[in-house]
Short mmCIF file of C-alpha atoms in Angstrom, two decimals:
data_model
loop_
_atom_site.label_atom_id
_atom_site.label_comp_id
_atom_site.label_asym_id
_atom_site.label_seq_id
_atom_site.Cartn_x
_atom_site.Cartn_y
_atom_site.Cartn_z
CA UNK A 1 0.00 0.00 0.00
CA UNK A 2 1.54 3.33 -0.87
CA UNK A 3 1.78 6.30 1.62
CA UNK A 4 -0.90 7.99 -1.33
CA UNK A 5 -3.43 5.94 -1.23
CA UNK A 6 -3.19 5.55 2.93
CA UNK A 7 -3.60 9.06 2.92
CA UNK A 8 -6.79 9.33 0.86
CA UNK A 9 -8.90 7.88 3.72
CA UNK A 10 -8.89 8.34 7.62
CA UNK A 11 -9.79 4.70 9.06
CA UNK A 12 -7.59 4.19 11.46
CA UNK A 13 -6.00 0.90 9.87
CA UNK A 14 -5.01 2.84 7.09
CA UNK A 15 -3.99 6.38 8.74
CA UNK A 16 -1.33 3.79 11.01
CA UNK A 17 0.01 1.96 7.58
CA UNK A 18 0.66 5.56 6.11
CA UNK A 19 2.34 6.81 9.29
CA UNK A 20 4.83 3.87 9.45
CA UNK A 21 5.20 3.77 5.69
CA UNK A 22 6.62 7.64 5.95
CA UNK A 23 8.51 6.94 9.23
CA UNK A 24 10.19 3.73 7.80
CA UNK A 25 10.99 6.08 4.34
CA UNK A 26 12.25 8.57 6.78
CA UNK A 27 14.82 6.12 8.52
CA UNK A 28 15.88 4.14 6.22
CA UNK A 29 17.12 7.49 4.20
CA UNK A 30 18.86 8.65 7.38
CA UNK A 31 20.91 5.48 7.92
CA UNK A 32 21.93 5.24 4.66
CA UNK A 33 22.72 8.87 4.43
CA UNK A 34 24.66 9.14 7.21
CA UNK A 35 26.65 5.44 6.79
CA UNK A 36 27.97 6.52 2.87
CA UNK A 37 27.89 10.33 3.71
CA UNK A 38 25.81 12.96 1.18
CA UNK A 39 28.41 14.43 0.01
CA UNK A 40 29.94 11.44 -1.51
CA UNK A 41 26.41 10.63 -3.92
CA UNK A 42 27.30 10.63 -7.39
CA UNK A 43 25.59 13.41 -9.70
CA UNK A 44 24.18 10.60 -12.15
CA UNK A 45 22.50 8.83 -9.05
CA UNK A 46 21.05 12.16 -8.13
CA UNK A 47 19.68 12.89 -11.72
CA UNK A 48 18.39 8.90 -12.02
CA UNK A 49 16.48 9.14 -8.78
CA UNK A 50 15.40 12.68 -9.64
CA UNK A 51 14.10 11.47 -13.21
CA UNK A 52 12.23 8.50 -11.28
CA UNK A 53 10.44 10.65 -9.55
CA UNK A 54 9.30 13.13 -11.99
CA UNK A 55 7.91 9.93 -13.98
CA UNK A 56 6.49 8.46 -10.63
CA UNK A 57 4.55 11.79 -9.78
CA UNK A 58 3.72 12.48 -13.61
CA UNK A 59 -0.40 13.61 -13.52
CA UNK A 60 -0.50 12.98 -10.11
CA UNK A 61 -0.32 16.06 -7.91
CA UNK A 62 -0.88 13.87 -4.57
CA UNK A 63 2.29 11.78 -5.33
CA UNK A 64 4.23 15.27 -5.66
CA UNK A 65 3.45 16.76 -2.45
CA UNK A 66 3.81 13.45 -0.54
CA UNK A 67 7.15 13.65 -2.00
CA UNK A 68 7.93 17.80 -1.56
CA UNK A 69 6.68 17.28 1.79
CA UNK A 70 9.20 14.39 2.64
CA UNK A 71 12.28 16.54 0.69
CA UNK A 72 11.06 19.42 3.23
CA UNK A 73 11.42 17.68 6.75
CA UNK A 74 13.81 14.81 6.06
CA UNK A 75 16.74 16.04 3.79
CA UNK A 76 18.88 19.16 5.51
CA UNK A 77 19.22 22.41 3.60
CA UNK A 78 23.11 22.19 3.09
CA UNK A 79 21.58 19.43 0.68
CA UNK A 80 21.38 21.34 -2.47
CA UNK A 81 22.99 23.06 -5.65
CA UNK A 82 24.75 25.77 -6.48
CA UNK A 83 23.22 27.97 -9.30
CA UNK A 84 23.12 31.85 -9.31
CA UNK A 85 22.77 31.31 -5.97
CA UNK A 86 22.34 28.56 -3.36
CA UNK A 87 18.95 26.34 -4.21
CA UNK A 88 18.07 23.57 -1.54
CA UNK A 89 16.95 20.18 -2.48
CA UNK A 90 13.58 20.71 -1.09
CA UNK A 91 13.18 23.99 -3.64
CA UNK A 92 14.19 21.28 -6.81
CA UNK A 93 11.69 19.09 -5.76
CA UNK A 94 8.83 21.39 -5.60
CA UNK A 95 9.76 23.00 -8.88
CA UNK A 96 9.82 19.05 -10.19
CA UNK A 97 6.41 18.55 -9.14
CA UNK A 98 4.99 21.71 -10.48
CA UNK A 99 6.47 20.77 -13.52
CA UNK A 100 5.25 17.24 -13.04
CA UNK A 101 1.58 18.20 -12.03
CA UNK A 102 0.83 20.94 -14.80
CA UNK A 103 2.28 19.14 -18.02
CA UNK A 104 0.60 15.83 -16.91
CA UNK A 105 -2.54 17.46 -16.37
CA UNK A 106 -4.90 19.67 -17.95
CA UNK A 107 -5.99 21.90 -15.33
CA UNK A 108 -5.10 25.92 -15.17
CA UNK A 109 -3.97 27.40 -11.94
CA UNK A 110 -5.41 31.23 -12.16
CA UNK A 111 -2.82 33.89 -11.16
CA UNK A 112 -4.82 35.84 -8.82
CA UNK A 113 -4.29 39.64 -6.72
CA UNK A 114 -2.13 37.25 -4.12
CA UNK A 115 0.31 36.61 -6.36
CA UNK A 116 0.73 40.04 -8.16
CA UNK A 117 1.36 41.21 -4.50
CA UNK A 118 3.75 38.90 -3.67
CA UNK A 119 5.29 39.96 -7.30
CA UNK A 120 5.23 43.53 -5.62
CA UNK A 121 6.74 42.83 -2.66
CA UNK A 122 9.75 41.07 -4.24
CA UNK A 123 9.93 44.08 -7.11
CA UNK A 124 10.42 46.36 -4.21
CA UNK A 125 13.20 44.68 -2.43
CA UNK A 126 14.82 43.90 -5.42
CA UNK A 127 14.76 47.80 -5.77
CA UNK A 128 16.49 47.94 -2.18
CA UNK A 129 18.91 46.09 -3.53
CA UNK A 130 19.46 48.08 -6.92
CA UNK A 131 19.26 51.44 -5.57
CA UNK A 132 19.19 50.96 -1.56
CA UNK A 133 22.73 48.82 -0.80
CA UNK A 134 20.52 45.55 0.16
CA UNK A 135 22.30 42.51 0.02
CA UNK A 136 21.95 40.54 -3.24
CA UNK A 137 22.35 37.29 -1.50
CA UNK A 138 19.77 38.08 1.18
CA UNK A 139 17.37 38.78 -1.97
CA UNK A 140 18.18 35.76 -3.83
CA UNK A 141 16.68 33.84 -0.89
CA UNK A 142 13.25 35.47 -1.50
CA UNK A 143 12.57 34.38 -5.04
CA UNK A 144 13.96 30.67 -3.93
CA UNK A 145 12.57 29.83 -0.80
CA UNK A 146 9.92 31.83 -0.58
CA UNK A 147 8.56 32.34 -4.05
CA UNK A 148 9.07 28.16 -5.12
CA UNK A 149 7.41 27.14 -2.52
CA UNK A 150 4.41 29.29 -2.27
CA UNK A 151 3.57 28.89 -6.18
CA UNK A 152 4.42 24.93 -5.45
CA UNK A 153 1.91 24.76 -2.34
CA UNK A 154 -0.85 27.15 -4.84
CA UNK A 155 -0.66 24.61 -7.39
CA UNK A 156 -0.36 21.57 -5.70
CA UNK A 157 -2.85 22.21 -3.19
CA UNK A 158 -5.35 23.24 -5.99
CA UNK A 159 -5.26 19.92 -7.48
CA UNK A 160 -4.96 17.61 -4.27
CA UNK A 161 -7.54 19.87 -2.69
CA UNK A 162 -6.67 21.19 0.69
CA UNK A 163 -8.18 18.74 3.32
CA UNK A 164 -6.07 15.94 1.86
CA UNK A 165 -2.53 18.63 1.98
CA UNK A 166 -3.92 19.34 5.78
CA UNK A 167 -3.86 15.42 6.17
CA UNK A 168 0.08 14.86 4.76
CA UNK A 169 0.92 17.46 6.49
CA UNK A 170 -0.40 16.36 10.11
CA UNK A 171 0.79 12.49 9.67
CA UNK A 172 4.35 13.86 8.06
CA UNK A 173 5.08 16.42 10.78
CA UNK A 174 3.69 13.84 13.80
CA UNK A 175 6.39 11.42 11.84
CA UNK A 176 9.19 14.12 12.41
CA UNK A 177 7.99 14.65 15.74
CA UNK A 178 8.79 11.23 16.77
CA UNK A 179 11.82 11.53 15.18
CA UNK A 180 12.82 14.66 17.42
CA UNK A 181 12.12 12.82 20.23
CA UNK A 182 13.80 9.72 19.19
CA UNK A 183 16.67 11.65 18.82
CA UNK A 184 16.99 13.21 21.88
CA UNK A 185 16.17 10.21 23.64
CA UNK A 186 19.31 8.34 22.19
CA UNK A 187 21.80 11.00 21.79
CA UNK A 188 21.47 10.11 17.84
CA UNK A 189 21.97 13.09 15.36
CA UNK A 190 21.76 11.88 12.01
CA UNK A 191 22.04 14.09 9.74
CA UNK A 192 25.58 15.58 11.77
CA UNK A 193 27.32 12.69 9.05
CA UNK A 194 25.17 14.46 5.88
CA UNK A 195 28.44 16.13 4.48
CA UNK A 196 27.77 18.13 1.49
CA UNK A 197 30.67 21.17 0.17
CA UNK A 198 28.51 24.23 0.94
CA UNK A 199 28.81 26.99 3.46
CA UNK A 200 25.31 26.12 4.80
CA UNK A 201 26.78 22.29 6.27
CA UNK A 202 29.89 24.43 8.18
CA UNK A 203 27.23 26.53 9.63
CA UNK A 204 23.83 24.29 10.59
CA UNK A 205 25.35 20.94 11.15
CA UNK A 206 26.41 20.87 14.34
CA UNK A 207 24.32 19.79 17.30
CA UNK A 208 23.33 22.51 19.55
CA UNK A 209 23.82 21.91 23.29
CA UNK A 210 21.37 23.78 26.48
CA UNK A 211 21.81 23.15 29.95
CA UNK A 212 24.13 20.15 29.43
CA UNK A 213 21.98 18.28 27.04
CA UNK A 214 21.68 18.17 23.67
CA UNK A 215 18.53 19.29 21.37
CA UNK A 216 16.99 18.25 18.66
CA UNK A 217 17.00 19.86 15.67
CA UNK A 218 16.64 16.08 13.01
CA UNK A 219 16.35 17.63 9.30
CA UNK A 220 16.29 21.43 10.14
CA UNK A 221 19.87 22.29 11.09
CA UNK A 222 18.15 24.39 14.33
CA UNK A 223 16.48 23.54 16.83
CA UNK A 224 14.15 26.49 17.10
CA UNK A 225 13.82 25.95 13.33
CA UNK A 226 12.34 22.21 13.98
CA UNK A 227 10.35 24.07 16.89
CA UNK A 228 8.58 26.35 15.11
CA UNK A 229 8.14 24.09 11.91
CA UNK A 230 6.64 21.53 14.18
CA UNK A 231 4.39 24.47 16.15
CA UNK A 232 3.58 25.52 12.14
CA UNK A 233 1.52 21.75 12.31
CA UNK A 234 -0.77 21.85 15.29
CA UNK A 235 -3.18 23.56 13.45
CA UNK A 236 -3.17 21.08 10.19
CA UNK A 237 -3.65 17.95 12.89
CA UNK A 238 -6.49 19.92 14.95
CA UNK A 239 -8.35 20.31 11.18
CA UNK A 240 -7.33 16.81 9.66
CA UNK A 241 -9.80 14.18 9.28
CA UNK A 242 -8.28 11.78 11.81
CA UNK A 243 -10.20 9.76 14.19
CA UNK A 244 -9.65 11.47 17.90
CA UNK A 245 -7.15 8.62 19.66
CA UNK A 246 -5.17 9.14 16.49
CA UNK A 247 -4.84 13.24 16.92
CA UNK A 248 -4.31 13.09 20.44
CA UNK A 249 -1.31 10.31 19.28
CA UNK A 250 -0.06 13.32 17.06
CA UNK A 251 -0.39 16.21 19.02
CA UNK A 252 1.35 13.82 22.07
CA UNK A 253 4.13 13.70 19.10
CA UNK A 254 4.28 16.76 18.53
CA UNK A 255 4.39 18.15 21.65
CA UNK A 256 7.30 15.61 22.35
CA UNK A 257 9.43 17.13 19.46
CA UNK A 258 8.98 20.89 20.43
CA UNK A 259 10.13 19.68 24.00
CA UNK A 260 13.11 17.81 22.62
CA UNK A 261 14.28 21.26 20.76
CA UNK A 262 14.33 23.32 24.19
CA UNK A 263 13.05 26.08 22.40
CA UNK A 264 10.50 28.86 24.36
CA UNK A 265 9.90 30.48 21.31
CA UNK A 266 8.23 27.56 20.37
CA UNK A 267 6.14 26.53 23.56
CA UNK A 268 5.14 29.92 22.91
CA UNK A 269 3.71 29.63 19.83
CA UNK A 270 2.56 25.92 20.04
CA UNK A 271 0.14 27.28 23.02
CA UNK A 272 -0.92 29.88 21.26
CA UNK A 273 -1.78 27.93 18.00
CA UNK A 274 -3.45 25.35 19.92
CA UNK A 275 -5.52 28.11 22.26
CA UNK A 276 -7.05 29.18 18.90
CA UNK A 277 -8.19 26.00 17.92
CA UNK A 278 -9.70 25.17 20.82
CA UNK A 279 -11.34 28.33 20.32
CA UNK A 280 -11.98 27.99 17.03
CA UNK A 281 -14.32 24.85 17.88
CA UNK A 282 -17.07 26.95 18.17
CA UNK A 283 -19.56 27.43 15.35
CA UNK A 284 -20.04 31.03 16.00
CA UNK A 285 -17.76 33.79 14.50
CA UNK A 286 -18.91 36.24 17.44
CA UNK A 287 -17.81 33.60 20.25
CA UNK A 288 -14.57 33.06 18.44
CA UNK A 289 -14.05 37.00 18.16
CA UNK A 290 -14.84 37.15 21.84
CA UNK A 291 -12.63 34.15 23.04
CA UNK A 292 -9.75 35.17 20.95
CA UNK A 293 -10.05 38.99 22.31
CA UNK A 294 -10.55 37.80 25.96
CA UNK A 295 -7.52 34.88 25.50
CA UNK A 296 -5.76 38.31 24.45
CA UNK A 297 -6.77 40.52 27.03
CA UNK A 298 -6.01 37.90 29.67
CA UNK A 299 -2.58 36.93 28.54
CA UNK A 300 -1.63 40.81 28.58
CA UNK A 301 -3.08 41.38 32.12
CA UNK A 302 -1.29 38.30 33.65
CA UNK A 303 1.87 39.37 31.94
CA UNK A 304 1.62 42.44 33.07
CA UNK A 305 0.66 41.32 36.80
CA UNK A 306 3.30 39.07 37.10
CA UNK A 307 6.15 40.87 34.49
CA UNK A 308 9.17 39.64 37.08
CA UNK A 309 7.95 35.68 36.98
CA UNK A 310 7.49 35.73 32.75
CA UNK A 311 10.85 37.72 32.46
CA UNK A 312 12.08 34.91 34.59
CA UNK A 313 10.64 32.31 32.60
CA UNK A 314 11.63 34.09 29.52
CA UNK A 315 15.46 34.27 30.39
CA UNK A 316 15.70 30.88 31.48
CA UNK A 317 17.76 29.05 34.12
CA UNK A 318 20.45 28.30 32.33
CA UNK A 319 23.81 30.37 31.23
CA UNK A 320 22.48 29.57 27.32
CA UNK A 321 19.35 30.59 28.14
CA UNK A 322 20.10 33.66 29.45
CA UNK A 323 22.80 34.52 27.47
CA UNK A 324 20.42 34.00 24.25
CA UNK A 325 17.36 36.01 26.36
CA UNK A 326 19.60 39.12 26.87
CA UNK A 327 21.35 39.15 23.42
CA UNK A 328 17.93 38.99 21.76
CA UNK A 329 17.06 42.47 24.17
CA UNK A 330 19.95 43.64 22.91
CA UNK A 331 19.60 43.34 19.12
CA UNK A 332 16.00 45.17 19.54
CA UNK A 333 17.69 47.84 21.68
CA UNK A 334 20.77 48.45 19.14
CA UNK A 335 19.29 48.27 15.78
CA UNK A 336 15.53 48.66 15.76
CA UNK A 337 16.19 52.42 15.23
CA UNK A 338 18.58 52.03 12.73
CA UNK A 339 16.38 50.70 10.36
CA UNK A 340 15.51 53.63 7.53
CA UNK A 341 12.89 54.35 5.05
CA UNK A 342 14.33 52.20 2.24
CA UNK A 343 17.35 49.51 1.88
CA UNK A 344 19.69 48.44 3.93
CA UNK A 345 20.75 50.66 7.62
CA UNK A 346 24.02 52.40 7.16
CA UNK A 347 25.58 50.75 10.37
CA UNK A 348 28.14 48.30 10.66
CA UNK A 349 26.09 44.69 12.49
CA UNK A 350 28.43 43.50 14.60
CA UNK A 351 26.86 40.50 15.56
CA UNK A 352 27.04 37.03 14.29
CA UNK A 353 22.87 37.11 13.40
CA UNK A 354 20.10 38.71 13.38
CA UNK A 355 17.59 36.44 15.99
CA UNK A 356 14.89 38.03 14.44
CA UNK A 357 12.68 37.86 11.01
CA UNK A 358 11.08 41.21 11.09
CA UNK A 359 14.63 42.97 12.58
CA UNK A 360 16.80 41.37 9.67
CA UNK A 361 14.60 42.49 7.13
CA UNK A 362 13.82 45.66 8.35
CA UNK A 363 17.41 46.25 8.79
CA UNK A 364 18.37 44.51 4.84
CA UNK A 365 15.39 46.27 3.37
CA UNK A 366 14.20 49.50 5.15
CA UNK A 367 10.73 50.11 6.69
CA UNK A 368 8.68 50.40 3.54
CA UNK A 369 9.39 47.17 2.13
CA UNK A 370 9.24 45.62 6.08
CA UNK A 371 5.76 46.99 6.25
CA UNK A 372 4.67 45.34 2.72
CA UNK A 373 5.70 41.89 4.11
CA UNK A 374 4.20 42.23 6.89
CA UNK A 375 0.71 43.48 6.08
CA UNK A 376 -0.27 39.78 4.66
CA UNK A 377 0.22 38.66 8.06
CA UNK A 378 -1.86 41.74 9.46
CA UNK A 379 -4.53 40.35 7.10
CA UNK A 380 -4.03 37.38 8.35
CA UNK A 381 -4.59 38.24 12.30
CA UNK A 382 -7.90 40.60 11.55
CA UNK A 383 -9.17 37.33 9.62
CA UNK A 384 -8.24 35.07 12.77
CA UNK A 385 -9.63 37.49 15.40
CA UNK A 386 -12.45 38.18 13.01
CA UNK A 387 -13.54 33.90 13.33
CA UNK A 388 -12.88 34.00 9.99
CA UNK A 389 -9.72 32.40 9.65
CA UNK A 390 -8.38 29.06 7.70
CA UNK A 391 -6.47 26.40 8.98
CA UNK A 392 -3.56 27.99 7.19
CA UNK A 393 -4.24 31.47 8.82
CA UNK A 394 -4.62 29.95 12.31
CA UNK A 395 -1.25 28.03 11.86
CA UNK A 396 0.44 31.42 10.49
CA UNK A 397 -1.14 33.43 13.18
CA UNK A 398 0.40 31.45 15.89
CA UNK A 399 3.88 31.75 14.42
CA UNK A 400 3.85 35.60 14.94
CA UNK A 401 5.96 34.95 18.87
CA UNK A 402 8.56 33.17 16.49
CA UNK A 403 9.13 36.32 13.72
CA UNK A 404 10.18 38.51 16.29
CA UNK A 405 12.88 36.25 17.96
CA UNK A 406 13.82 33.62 15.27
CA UNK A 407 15.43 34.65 11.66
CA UNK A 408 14.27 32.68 8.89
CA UNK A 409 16.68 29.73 8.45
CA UNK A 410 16.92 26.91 6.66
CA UNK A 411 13.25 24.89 5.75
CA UNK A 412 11.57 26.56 8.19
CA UNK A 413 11.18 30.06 6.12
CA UNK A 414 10.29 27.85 3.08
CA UNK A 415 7.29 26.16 5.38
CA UNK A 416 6.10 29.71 6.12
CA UNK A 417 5.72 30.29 2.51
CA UNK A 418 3.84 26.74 2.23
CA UNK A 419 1.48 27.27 4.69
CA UNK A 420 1.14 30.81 2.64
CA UNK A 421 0.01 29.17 -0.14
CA UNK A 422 -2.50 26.80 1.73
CA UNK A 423 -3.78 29.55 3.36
CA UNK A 424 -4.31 32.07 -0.17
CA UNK A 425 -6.23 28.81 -1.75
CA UNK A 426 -7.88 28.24 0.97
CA UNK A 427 -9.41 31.77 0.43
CA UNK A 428 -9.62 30.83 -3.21
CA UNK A 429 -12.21 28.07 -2.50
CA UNK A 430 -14.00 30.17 -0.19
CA UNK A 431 -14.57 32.91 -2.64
CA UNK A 432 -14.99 30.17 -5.63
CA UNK A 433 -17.76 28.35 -3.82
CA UNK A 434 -19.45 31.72 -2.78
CA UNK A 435 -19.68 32.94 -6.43
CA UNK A 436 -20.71 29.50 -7.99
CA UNK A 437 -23.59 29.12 -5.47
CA UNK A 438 -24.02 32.16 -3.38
CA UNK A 439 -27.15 30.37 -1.60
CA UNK A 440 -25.56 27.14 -0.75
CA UNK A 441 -23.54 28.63 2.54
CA UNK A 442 -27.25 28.86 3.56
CA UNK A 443 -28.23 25.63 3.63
CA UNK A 444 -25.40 23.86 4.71
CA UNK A 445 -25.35 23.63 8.74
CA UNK A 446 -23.19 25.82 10.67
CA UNK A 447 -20.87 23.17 11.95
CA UNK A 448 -20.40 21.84 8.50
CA UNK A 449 -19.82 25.18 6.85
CA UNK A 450 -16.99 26.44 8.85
CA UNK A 451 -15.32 22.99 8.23
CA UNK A 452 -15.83 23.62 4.23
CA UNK A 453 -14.66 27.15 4.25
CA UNK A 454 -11.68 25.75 5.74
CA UNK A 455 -11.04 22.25 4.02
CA UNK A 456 -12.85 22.59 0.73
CA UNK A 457 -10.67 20.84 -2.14
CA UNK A 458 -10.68 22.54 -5.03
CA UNK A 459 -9.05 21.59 -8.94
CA UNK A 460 -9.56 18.69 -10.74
CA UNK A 461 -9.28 16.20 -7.82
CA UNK A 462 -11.63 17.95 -5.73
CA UNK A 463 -14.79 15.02 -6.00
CA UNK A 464 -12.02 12.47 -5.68
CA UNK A 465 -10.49 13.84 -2.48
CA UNK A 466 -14.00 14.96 -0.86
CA UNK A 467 -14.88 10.98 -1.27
CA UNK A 468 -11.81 9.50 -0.59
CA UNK A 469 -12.63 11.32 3.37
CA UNK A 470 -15.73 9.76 3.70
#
């Protein structure tokens, strides 16, 4: 039975087969990669296994993201080639399905007002770059692993439909959970062995160390990275089509692997992502506005109330902790007003990185084009307090604690971008199947109808994914 078609339906039997199918892929690609070493793999190999593929996911889209999704969370980043600029495996891959879903297929994939503003957005940084000293490289990263896999996920997602992509993603991300834990269980870092000739091995491939122990960090290079990635999935398993023992299995996964990374960035933002689901479990777009704005309110007031005990918690016990606590206060204190209008601050960084999305590319790009990225995410939390939000939107919405004190490294900026995509077709769907029956939201029950706005598959596959659920 193939992980595909153990996807397509949410018996348990089948749901377990697909689980150990991806976590037996998963290992048996880790042993062998670090036994013979990554580095070492010959370039025909590559290109035969590469051309397999393609033919093996030719006309069919739910093949391709199985297989993008695997490339994603269990082959590192240092794994890639060297073109104008650095491209990671994971960003081949999704190109390869695109490629493989739209020529063996005849459906179109609309370019809608999403993608002309994402179009804008890298137009005006690329203008930084010309005109405002930018740095080329840090550009090059945007059209790469942002822009790949945001078009891939578009695509993709439109002809899987999305509550089949919300079901890959919560069985492959409970998979990498266990492998977090697994790891930092027995003291076994993989991927360490993966040796590939590119500045990105020197720099992500060693195993990071807090309070005498190590952490996990499996396919993403960092620990936080894995974190947040993980956090990234709550959502997904909350809306997937599981039976409950199953998603309380995952989420117990989960929860494992953010543990294992010792990362409070992401407890943050796992708690919040799964506070708005539980929320979100309501029918009623007024009682989710209300819970979220009270959850809100609350959080601020206890914070506030008890500042000394959360700036405690914050720093940490530990000399890492607190050394990592007070150099993040200290980035925000330094450079936050050197950012100008437009392109890059005319200061010297004399630090080793930037511990913070929205500070690096405020700082690389000026204000103006730091305020165009971020308004999709200020869309994104008016839509989320509004009750209104997608699974995508929720996951996105819980990541924000992470943007302000993690940079965007290796596969976890190109998930970002994924659950992007997911989230502009799930809008898509919403706004198709509003305009093709503008009555039929009326009729379908409440409970049902938030769960469609949400879930609804759309493309070609659509009838074939609705029915393989049921």
């Amino acid at each position: 039975m193939s992980i595909v078609a153990t996807l397509r339906g949410h018996q348990g039997r089948s749901t377990a087969l697909g689980v150990a199918t991806v976590a037996w892929c998963a290992m048996v690609a880790t042993l062998v990669g670090g036994i013979v070493g990554v580095g070492g793999t010959s370039g025909p190999l590559v290109v035969a296994g590469g051309g397999i593929a393609f033919v093996a996911c030719w006309g069919h889209p739910r093949r391709a993201l199985v297989l993008w999704m695997l490339s994603l969370t269990m082959i590192p980043v240092w794994v890639s080639a060297h073109l104008f600029a650095n491209v990671p495996l994971h960003c081949i891959v999704a190109a390869m399905a695109v490629a493989a879903t739209i020529t063996g297929s005849r459906g179109q994939i609309p370019i809608t007002k999403f993608e002309a503003y994402f179009a804008l957005v890298l137009a005006a940084s690329l203008l930084a770059t010309l005109f405002g000293g930018s740095t080329a490289a840090v550009w090059a990263q945007e059209p790469i692993r942002w822009g790949i896999p945001f078009l891939a996920a578009r695509i993709l997602v439109s002809a899987t439909g999305i509550r089949y992509a919300t079901n890959v993603i919560a069985v492959v991300f409970a998979v990498v959970g266990c492998l977090a834990t697994i790891e930092l269980v027995l003291a076994w870092h993989p991927f360490v062995n993966w040796r590939f000739d590119t500045l990105e091995y020197e720099y992500w491939h060693a195993v990071q160390t807090r309070g005498g122990r190590d952490r996990s960090a499996w396919a993403f290079g960092h620990s936080i990275a894995l974190g947040g990635s993980l956090a990234l999935s709550i959502p997904f398993i909350a809306r997937s089509t599981f039976d409950g023992p199953l998603k309380v299995v995952m989420f117990a996964s989960v929860g494992a692997g953010i543990f294992a990374t010792a990362s409070r960035s992401s407890v943050v933002a796992a708690g919040l992502a799964a506070a708005i689901c539980f929320i979100y479990i309501s029918t009623s777009r007024f009682v989710r506005t209300v819970g979220i704005t009270a959850t809100v309110l609350v959080a601020f007031l206890a914070t506030t109330n008890y500042l000394p005990l959360f700036q405690g918690w914050v720093r940490g016990t530990s000399r890492e902790e607190r050394q990592s606590a007070d150099y993040r206060s200290m980035l925000y204190s330094t450079y936050l007003p050197e950012i100008r209008l437009f392109g890059r601050a005319p200061i010297e960084i004399r630090v080793n990185s930037i511990d913070s999305a929205v500070l690096h590319f405020g700082l690389e790009f000026g204000w103006i084009v730091l305020l165009a990225m971020l308004l999709p995410l200020t869309l994104c939390a008016a839509r989320t307090v509004a009750g209104r939000a997608s699974t995508a939107e929720i996951a996105l919405f819980g990541q924000i604690p992470l943007f302000a004190t993690v940079a965007f490294i290796t596969q976890y900026e190109s998930l970002i971008f994924v659950v992007a995509g997911i989230a502009v077709q799930a809008i898509i769907a919403e706004r198709t199947a509003a305009q093709s029956d503008p009555a039929a939201e009326a009729r379908i029950p409440a409970k049902e109808r938030i769960h469609t706005r949400s879930c609804a598959p759309t493309g070609r596959h659509s009838h074939s994914a609705v029915a393989g659920q049921r």
